[in-house]
CSV table of C-alpha atoms and ligand atoms in Angstrom, one decimal:
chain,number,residue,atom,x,y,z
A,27,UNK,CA,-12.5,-39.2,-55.2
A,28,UNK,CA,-13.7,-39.1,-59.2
A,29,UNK,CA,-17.4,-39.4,-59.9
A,30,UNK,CA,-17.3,-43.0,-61.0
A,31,UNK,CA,-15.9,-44.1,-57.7
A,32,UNK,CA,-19.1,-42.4,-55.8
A,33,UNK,CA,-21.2,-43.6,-58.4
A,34,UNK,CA,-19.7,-46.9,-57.3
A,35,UNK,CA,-19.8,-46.7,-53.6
A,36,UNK,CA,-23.5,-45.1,-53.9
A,37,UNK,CA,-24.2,-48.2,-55.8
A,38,UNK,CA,-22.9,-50.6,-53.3
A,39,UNK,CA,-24.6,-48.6,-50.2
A,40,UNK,CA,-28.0,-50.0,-52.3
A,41,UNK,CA,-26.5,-53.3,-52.4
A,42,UNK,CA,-29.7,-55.1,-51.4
A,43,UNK,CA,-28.4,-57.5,-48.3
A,44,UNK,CA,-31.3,-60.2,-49.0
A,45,UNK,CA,-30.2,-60.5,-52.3
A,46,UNK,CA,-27.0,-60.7,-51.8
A,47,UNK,CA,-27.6,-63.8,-48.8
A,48,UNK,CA,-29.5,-65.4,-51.9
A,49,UNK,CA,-26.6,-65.3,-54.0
A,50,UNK,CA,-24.2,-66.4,-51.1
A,51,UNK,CA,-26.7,-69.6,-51.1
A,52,UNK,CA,-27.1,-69.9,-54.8
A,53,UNK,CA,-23.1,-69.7,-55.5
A,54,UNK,CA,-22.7,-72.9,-52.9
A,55,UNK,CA,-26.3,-74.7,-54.2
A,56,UNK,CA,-24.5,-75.1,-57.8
A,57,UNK,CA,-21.0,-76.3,-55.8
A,58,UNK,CA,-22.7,-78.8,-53.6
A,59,UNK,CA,-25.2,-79.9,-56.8
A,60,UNK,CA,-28.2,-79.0,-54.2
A,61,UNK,CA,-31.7,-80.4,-55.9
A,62,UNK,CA,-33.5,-78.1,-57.1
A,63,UNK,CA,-36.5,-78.7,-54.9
A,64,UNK,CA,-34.6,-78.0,-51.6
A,65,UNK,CA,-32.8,-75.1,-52.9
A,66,UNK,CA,-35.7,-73.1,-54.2
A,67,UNK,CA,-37.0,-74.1,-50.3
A,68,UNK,CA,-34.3,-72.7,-49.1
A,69,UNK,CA,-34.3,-69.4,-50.6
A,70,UNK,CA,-37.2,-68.1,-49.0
A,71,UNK,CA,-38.0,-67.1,-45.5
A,72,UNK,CA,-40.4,-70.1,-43.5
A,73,UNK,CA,-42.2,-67.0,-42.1
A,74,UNK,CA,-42.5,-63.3,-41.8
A,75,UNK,CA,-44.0,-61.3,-39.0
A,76,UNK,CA,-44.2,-57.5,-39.1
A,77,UNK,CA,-45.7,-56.0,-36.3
A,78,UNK,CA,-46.6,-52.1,-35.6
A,79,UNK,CA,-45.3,-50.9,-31.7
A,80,UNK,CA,-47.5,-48.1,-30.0
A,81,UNK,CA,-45.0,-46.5,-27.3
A,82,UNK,CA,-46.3,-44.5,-25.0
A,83,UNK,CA,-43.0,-41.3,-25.2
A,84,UNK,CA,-41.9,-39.7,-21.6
A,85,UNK,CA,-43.4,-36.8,-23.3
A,86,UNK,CA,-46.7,-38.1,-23.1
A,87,UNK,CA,-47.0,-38.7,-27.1
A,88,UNK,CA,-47.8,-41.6,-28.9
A,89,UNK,CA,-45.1,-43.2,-31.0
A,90,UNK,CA,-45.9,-46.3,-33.8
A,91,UNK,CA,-42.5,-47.8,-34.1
A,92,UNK,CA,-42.1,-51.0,-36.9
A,93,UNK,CA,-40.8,-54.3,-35.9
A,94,UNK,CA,-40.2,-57.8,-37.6
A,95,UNK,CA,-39.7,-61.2,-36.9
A,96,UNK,CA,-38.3,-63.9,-40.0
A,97,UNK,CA,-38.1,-67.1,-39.1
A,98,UNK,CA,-35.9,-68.5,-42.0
A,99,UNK,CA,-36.0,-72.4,-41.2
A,100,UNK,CA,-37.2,-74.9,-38.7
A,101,UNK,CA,-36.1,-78.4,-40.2
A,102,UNK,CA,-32.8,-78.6,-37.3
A,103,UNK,CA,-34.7,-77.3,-34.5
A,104,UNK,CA,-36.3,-73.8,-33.0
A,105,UNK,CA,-35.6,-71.0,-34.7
A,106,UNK,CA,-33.0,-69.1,-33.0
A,107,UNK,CA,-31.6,-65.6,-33.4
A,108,UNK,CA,-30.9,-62.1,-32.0
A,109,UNK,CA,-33.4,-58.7,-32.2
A,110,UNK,CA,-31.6,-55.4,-33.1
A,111,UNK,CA,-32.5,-51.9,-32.3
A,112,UNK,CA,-31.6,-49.8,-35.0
A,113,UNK,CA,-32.5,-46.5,-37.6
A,114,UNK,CA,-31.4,-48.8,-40.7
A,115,UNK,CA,-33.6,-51.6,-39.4
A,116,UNK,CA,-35.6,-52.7,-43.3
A,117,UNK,CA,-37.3,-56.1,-43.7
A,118,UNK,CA,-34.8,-57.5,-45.9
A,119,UNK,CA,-32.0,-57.0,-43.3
A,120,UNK,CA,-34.0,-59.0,-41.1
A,121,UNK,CA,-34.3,-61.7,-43.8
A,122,UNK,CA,-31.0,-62.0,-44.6
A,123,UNK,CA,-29.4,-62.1,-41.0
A,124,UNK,CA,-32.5,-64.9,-40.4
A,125,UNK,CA,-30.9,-67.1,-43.0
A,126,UNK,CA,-27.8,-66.3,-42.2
A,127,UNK,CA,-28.7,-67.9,-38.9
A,128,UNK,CA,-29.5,-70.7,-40.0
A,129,UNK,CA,-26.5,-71.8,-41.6
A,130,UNK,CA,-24.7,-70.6,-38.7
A,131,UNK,CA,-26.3,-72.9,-36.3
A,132,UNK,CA,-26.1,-75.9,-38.4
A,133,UNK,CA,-21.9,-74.9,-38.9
A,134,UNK,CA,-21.4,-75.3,-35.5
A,135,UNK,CA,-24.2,-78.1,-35.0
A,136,UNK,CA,-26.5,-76.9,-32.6
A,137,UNK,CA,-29.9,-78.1,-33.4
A,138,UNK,CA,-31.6,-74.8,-34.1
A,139,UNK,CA,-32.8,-73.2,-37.0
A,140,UNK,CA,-32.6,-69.8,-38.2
A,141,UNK,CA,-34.5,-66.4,-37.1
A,142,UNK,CA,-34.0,-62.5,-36.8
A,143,UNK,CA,-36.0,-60.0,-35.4
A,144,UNK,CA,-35.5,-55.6,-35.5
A,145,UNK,CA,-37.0,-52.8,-35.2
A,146,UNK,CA,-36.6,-49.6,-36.7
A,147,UNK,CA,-35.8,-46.9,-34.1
A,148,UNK,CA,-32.6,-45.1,-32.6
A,149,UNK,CA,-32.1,-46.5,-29.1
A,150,UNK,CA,-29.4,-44.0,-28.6
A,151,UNK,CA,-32.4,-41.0,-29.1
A,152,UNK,CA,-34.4,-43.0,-25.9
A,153,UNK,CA,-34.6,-42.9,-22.5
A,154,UNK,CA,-34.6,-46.5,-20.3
A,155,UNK,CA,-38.7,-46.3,-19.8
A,156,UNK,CA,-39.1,-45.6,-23.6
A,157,UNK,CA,-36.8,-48.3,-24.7
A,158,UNK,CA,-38.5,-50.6,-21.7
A,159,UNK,CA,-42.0,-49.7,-23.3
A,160,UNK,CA,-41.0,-50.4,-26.8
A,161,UNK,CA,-39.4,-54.0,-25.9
A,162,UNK,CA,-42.2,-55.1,-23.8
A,163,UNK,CA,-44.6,-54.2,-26.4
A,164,UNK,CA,-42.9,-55.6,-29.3
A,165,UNK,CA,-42.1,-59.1,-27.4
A,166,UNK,CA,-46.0,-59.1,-26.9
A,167,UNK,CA,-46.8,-58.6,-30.6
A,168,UNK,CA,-44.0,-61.4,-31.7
A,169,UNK,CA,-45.2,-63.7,-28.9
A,170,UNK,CA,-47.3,-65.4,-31.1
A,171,UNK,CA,-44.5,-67.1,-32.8
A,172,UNK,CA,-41.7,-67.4,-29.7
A,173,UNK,CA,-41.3,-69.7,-26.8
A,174,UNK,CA,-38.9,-71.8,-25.9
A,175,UNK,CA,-39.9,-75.0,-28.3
A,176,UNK,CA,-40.4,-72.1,-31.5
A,177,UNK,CA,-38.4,-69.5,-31.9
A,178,UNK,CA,-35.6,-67.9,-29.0
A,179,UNK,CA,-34.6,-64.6,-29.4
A,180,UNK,CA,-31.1,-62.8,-28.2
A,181,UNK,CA,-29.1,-59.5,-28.6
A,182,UNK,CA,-28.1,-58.0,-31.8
A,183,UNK,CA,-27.2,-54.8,-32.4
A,184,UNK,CA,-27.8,-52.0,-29.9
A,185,UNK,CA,-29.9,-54.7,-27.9
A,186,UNK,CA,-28.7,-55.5,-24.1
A,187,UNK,CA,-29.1,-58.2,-21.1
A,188,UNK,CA,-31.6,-55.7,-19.7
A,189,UNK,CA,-33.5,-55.5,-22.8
A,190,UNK,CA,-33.5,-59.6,-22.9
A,191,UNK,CA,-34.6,-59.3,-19.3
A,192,UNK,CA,-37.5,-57.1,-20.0
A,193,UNK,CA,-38.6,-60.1,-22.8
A,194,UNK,CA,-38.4,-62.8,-20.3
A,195,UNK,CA,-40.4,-61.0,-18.3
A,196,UNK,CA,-43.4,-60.1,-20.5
A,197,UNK,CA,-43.4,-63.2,-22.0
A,198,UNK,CA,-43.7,-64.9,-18.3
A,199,UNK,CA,-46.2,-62.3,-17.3
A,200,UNK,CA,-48.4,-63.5,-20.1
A,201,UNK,CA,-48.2,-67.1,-19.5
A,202,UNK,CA,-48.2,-67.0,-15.4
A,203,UNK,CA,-44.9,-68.4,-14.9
A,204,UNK,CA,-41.0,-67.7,-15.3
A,205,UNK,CA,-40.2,-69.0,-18.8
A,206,UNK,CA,-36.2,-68.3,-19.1
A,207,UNK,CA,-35.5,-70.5,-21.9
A,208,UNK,CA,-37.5,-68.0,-24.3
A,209,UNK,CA,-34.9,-65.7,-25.0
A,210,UNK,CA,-31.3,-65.6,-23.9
A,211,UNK,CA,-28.4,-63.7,-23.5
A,212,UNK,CA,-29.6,-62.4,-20.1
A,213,UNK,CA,-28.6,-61.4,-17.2
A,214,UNK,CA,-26.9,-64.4,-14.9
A,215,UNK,CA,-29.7,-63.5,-11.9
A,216,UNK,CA,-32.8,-64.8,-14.1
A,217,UNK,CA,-31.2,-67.9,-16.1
A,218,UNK,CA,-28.2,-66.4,-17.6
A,219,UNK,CA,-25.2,-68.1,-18.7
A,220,UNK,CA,-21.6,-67.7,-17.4
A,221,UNK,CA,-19.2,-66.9,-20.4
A,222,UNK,CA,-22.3,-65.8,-23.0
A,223,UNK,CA,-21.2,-61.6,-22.3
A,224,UNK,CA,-18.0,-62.4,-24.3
A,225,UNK,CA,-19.0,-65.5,-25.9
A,226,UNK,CA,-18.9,-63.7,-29.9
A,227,UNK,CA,-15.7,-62.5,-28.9
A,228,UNK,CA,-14.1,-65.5,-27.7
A,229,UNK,CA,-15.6,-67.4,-30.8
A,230,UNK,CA,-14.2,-65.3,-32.9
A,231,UNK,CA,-10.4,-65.6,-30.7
A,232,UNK,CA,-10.7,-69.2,-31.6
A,233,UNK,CA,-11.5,-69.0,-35.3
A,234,UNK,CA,-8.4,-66.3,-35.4
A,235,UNK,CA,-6.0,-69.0,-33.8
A,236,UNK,CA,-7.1,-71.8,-35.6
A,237,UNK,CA,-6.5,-69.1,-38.8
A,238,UNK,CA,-3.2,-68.4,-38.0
A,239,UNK,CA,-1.9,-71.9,-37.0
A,240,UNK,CA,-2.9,-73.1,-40.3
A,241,UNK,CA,-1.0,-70.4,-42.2
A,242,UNK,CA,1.6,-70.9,-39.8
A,243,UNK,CA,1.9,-67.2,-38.4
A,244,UNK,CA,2.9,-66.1,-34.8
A,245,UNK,CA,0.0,-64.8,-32.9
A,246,UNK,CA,3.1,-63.2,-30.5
A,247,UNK,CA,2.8,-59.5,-31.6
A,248,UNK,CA,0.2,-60.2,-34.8
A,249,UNK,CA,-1.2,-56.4,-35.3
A,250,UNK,CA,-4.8,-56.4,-35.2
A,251,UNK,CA,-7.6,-53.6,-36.1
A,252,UNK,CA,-11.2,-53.8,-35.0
A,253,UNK,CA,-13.9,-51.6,-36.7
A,254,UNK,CA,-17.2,-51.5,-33.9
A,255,UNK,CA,-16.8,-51.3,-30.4
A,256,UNK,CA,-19.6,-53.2,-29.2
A,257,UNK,CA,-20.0,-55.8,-26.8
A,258,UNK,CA,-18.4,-58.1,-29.9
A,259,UNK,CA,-15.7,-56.1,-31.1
A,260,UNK,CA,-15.0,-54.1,-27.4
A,261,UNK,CA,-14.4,-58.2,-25.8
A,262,UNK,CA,-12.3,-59.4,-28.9
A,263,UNK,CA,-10.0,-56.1,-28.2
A,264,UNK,CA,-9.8,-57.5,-24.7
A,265,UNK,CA,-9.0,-61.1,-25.1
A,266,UNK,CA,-7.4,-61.1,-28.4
A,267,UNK,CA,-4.9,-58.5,-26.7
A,268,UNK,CA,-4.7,-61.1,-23.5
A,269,UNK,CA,-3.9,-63.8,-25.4
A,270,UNK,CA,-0.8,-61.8,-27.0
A,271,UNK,CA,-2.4,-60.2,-30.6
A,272,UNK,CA,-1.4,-56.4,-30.4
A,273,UNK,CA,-4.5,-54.4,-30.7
A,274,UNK,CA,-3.6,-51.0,-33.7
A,275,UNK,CA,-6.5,-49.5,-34.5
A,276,UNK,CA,-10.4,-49.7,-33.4
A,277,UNK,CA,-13.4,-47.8,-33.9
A,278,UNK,CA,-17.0,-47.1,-33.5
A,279,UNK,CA,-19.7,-45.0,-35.3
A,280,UNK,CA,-18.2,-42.0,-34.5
A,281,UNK,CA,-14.6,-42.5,-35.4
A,282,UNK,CA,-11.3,-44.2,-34.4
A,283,UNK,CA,-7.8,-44.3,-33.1
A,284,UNK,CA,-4.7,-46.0,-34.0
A,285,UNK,CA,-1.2,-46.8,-32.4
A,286,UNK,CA,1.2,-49.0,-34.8
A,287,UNK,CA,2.9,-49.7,-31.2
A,288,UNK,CA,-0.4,-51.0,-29.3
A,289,UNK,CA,-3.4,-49.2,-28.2
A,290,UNK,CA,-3.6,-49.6,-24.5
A,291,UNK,CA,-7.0,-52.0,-24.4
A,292,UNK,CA,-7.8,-51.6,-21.0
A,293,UNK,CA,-7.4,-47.5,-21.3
A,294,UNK,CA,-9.5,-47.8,-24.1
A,295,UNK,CA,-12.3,-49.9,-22.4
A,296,UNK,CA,-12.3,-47.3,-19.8
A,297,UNK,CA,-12.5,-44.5,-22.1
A,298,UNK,CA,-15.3,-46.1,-23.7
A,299,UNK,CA,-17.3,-46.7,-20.9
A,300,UNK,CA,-17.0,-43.0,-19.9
A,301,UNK,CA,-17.5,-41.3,-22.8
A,302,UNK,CA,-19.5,-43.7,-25.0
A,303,UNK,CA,-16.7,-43.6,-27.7
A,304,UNK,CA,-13.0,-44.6,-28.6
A,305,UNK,CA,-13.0,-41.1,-30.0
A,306,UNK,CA,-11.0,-38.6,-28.4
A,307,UNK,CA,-8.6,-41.5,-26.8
A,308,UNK,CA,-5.1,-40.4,-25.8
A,309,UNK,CA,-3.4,-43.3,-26.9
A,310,UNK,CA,-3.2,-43.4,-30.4
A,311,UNK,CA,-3.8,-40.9,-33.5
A,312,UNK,CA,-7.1,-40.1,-34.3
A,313,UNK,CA,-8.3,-42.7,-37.9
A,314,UNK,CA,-11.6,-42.6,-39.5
A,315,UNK,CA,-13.7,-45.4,-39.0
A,316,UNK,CA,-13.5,-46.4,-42.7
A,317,UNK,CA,-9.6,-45.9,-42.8
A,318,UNK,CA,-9.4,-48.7,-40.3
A,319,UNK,CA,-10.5,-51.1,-42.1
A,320,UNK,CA,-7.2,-50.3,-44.8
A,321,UNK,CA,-5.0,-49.7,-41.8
A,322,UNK,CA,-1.6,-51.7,-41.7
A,323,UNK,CA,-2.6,-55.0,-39.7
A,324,UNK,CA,-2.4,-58.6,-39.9
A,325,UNK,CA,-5.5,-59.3,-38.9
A,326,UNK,CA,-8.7,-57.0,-39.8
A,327,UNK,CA,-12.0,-57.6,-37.4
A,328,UNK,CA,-15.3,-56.0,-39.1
A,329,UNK,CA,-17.4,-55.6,-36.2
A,330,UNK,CA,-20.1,-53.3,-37.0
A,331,UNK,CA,-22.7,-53.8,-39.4
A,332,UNK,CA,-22.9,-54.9,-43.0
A,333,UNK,CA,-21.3,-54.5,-46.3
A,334,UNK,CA,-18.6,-52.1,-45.2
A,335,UNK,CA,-16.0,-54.5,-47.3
A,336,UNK,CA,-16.7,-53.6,-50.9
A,337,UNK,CA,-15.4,-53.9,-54.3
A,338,UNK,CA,-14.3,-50.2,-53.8
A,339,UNK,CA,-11.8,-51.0,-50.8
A,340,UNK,CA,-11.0,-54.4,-51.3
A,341,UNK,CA,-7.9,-54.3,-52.9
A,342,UNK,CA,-6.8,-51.9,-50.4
A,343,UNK,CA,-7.4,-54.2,-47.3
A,344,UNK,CA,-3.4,-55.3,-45.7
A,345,UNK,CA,-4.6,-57.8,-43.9
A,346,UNK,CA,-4.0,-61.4,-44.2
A,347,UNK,CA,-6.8,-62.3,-42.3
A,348,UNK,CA,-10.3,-60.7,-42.0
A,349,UNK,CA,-12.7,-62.3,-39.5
A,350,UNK,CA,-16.3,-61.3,-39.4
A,351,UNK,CA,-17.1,-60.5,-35.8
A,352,UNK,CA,-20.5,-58.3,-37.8
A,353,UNK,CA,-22.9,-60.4,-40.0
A,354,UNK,CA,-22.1,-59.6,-43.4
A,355,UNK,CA,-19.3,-57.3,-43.7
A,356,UNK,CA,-18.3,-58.0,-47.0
A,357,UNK,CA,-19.9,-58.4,-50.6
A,358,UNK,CA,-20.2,-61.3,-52.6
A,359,UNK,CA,-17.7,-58.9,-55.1
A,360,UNK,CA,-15.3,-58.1,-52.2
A,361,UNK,CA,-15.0,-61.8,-51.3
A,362,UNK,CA,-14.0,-62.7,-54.8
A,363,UNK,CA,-10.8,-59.9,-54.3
A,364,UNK,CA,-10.3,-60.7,-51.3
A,365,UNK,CA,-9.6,-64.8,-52.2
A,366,UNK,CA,-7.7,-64.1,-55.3
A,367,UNK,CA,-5.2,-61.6,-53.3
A,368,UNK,CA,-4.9,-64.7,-50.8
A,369,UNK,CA,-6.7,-63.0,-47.9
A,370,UNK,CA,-8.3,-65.5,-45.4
A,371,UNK,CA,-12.1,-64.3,-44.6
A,372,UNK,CA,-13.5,-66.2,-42.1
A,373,UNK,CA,-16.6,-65.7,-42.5
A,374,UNK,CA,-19.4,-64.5,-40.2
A,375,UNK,CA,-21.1,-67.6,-39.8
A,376,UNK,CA,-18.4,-69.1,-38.5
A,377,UNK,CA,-16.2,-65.9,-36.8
A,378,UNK,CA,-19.6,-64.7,-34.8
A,379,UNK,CA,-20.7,-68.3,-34.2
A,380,UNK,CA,-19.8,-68.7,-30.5
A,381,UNK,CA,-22.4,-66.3,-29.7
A,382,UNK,CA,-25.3,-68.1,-30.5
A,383,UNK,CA,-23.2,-71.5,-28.8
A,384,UNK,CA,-23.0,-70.4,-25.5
A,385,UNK,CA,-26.7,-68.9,-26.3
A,386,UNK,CA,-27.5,-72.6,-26.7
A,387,UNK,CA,-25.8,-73.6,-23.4
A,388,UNK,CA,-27.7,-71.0,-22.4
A,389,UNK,CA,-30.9,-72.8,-23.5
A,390,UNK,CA,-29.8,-76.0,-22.5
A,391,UNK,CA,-29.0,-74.7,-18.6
A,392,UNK,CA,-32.4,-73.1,-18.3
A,393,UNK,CA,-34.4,-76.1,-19.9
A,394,UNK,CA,-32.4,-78.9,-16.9
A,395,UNK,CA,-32.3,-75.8,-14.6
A,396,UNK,CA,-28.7,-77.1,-14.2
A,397,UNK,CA,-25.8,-74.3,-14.3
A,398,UNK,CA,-22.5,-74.6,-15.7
A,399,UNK,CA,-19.0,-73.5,-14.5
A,400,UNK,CA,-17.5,-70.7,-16.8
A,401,UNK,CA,-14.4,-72.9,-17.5
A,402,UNK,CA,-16.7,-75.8,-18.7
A,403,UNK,CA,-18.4,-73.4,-21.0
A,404,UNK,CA,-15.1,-71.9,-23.0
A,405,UNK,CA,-13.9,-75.4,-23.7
A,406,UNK,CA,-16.9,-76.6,-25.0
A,407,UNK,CA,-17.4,-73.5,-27.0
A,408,UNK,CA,-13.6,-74.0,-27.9
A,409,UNK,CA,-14.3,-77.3,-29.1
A,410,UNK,CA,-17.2,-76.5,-31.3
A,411,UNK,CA,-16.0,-73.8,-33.0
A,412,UNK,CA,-12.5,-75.2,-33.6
A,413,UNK,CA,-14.8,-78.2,-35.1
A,414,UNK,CA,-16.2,-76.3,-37.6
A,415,UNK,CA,-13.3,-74.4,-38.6
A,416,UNK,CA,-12.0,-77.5,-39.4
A,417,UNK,CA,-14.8,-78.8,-41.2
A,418,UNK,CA,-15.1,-75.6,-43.2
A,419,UNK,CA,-11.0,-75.3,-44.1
A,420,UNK,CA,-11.8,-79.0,-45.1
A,421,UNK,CA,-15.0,-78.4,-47.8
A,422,UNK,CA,-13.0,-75.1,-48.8
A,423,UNK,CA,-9.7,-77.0,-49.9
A,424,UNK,CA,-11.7,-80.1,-51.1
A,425,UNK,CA,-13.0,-77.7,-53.9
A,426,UNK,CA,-11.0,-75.1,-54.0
A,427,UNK,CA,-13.2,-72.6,-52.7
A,428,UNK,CA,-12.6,-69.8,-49.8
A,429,UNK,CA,-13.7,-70.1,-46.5
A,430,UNK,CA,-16.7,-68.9,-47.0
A,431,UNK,CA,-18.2,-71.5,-49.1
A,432,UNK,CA,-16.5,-74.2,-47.4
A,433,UNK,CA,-17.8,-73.3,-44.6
A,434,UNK,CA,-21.7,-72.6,-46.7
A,435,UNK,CA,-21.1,-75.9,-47.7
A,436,UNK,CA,-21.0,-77.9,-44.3
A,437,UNK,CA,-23.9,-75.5,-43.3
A,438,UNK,CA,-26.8,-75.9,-46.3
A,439,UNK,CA,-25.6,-79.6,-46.5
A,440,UNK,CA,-26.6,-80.5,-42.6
A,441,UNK,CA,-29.6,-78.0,-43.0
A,442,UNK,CA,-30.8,-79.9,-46.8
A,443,UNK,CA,-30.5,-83.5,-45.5
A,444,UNK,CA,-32.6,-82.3,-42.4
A,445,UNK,CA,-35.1,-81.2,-44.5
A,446,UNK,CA,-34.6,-84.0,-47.1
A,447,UNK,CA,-35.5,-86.6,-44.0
A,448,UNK,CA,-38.4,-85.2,-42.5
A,449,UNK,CA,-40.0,-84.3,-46.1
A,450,UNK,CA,-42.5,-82.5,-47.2
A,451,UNK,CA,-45.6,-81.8,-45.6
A,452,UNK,CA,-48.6,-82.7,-46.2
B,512,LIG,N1,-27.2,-61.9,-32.6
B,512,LIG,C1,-26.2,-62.9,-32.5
B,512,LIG,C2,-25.8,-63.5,-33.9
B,512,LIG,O1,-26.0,-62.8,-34.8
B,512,LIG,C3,-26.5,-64.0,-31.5
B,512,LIG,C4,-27.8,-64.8,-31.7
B,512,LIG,C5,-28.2,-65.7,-30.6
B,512,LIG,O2,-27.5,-65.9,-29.7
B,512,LIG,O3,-29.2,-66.3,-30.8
B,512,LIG,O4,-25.3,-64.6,-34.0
């Protein structure tokens, strides 16, 4: 590597990730001739809560950890959005992934605005009574601003059906009665919903057909790599490899394996599950997490965290198709290679959108305490998302755009007129 590329990739590690959700907005403002008014409105956070988190440690210290909670915008409906447990946890992460929220709920037209929420710690580093302590806490410090009319939380990064459970239940403890709808993504005994486990994955399935039926390729065989092994990227292995895509390379934090042939998905799972890694997996060579991402494959999954697509690799990326199962996997510079070489991104606000769908079936289920058959679910997940990959693919050719501002451009369109009609108050 020569100095100016570390220089470079240095640089893009400080990439600041609110920034660069501005400039996602700004870029599509100019496109769709936003006012000024509504885009300078739109720029900014609604509301910020940080929060300090006294845990009590099995070693009988006393830890402060940090948490947030950004609600980006309100004009569609409750906030809505996922918490994440994580070292890298910073307040402008939190902002960005809130707006990026928004525009994600009003893509797939679900009438919820935008939130986040994080806190800085290392989940991996605690054990189930700390990480119990730390939740229950920090849903009491943030339950000034949730409920299920104001803001509904859900899992993120590193966060679980357990740790959705523990929020339900402090937030019913403090009001004297079960309140499911405040959060979701829980477990089915307290209000969950059928299909919402694999519900980012199976989103993202759909969005990948729809992909490859427009550019008229056969999913039969398609070679796919998936960087992150989480609940989004360990299901899209699974059902993308059901449905006949040929799973070549996937990874997690600590590294990766790869099999031109077919990684065996189910061995994988398994191997996962026991270990805690794909690491170390006989099935395949060994492959750096990073080298995934430039492995041979037709399709390329980010799904991890941010801005691991950069000006630095983007040229080097084989795939025809990259969709974001992470939020924000690629930089505003990386998109601009990336749609001059001809490479579909589909971006994360519509590739991770069934998540937060079946999170508002979810919603929906507990609110009419009326639950839903699994099969029910998927197709009406199907058919949103298939919607607004439509509607996207539609804006994106109608201007000559990629996918990403096509799809930006159905989003802060629905979310200005909202705003536009209920006006400005006082
Ligand atoms: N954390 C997920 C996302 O980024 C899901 C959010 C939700 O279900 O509210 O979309």
């Amino acid at each position: 590597m020569t100095t100016a590329s570390i220089d470079r990739s240095a640089l893009q590690a400080r990439r600041n990730v609110w920034e660069m959700a501005q400039e996602q907005l700004d870029d599509v403002a100019k496109l769709i001739g936003l006012s000024e008014g509504i885009h300078l409105y739109l720029r900014q956070p609604k509301r910020v809560l940080e929060v300090s988190v006294p845990v009590r440690m099995d070693d009988g210290r006393i830890r402060i950890f940090t948490g947030y909670r950004v609600q980006h915008n309100m004009s569609r409906g409750p906030a809505k959005g996922g918490i994440r447990f994580h070292p890298d946890v910073t307040l402008d992460e939190v902002k960005a992934l809130a707006m990026w929220m928004t525009w994600k709920c009003a893509l797939v037209n679900i009438p919820f605005g935008g939130a986040k929420g994080g806190v800085i710690c290392d989940p991996k580093a605690m054990s189930p009574q700390e990480l119990e302590h730390l939740t229950r806490r920090f849903t009491s410090e943030i339950s000034i601003i949730i409920g299920p009319e104001k803001d509904i939380p859900a899992p993120d990064v590193y966060t679980t059906p357990q740790i959705m459970a523990w929020i339900m239940d402090t937030f019913s403890m403090q009001k004297g009665y079960s309140i499911p709808g405040v959060v979701t993504g829980k477990p089915l005994a307290i209000g969950g919903s059928l299909g919402r486990d694999k519900a980012t994955a199976r989103g993202c399935l759909y969005v990948v057909d729809e992909a490859m039926k427009t550019l008229q390729l056969q999913v039969e065989g398609a070679r796919v790599a998936i960087q992150g092994f989480g609940n989004a990227g360990m299901h899209a292995a699974t059902l993308m490899a059901e449905r006949g895509y040929r799973i070549v390379a996937a990874s997690d934090s600590r590294g990766g394996v790869a099999n031109q042939k077919g990684l065996d998905v189910r061995g994988l799972v398994a191997h996962k599950s026991e270990t805690g890694s794909v690491v170390g997996f006989g099935g395949g060579e060994p492959m750096s997490n990073k080298d995934v991402l430039e492995c041979d494959c037709d399709v390329l999954v980010p799904a991890a965290l941010e801005k691991v697509i950069t000006q630095e690799n983007a040229s080097k990326i084989r795939a025809k198709i990259v969709a974001e199962a992470a939020n924000g996997p690629t930089l505003p510079e990386a998109d601009r290679i990336l749609h001059e070489r001809g490479v579909m991104v589909l971006p994360d606000i519509l590739a991770n959108a069934g998540g937060v769908t079946v999170s508002y079936f979810e919603w929906v289920q507990d609110l009419q305490e009326n639950f839903w058959e699994e099969d029910e679910i998927n197709e009406r997940l199907k058919r949103k998302i298939t919607r607004a990959f439509r509607e996207a693919y539609d804006q994106a050719k109608r201007h000559g755009v990629d996918m990403r501002t096509g799809a930006y451009a159905v989003a802060v369109d629905r979310v200005a007129e909202a705003t536009k009609l209920r006006g400005l108050y006082p």
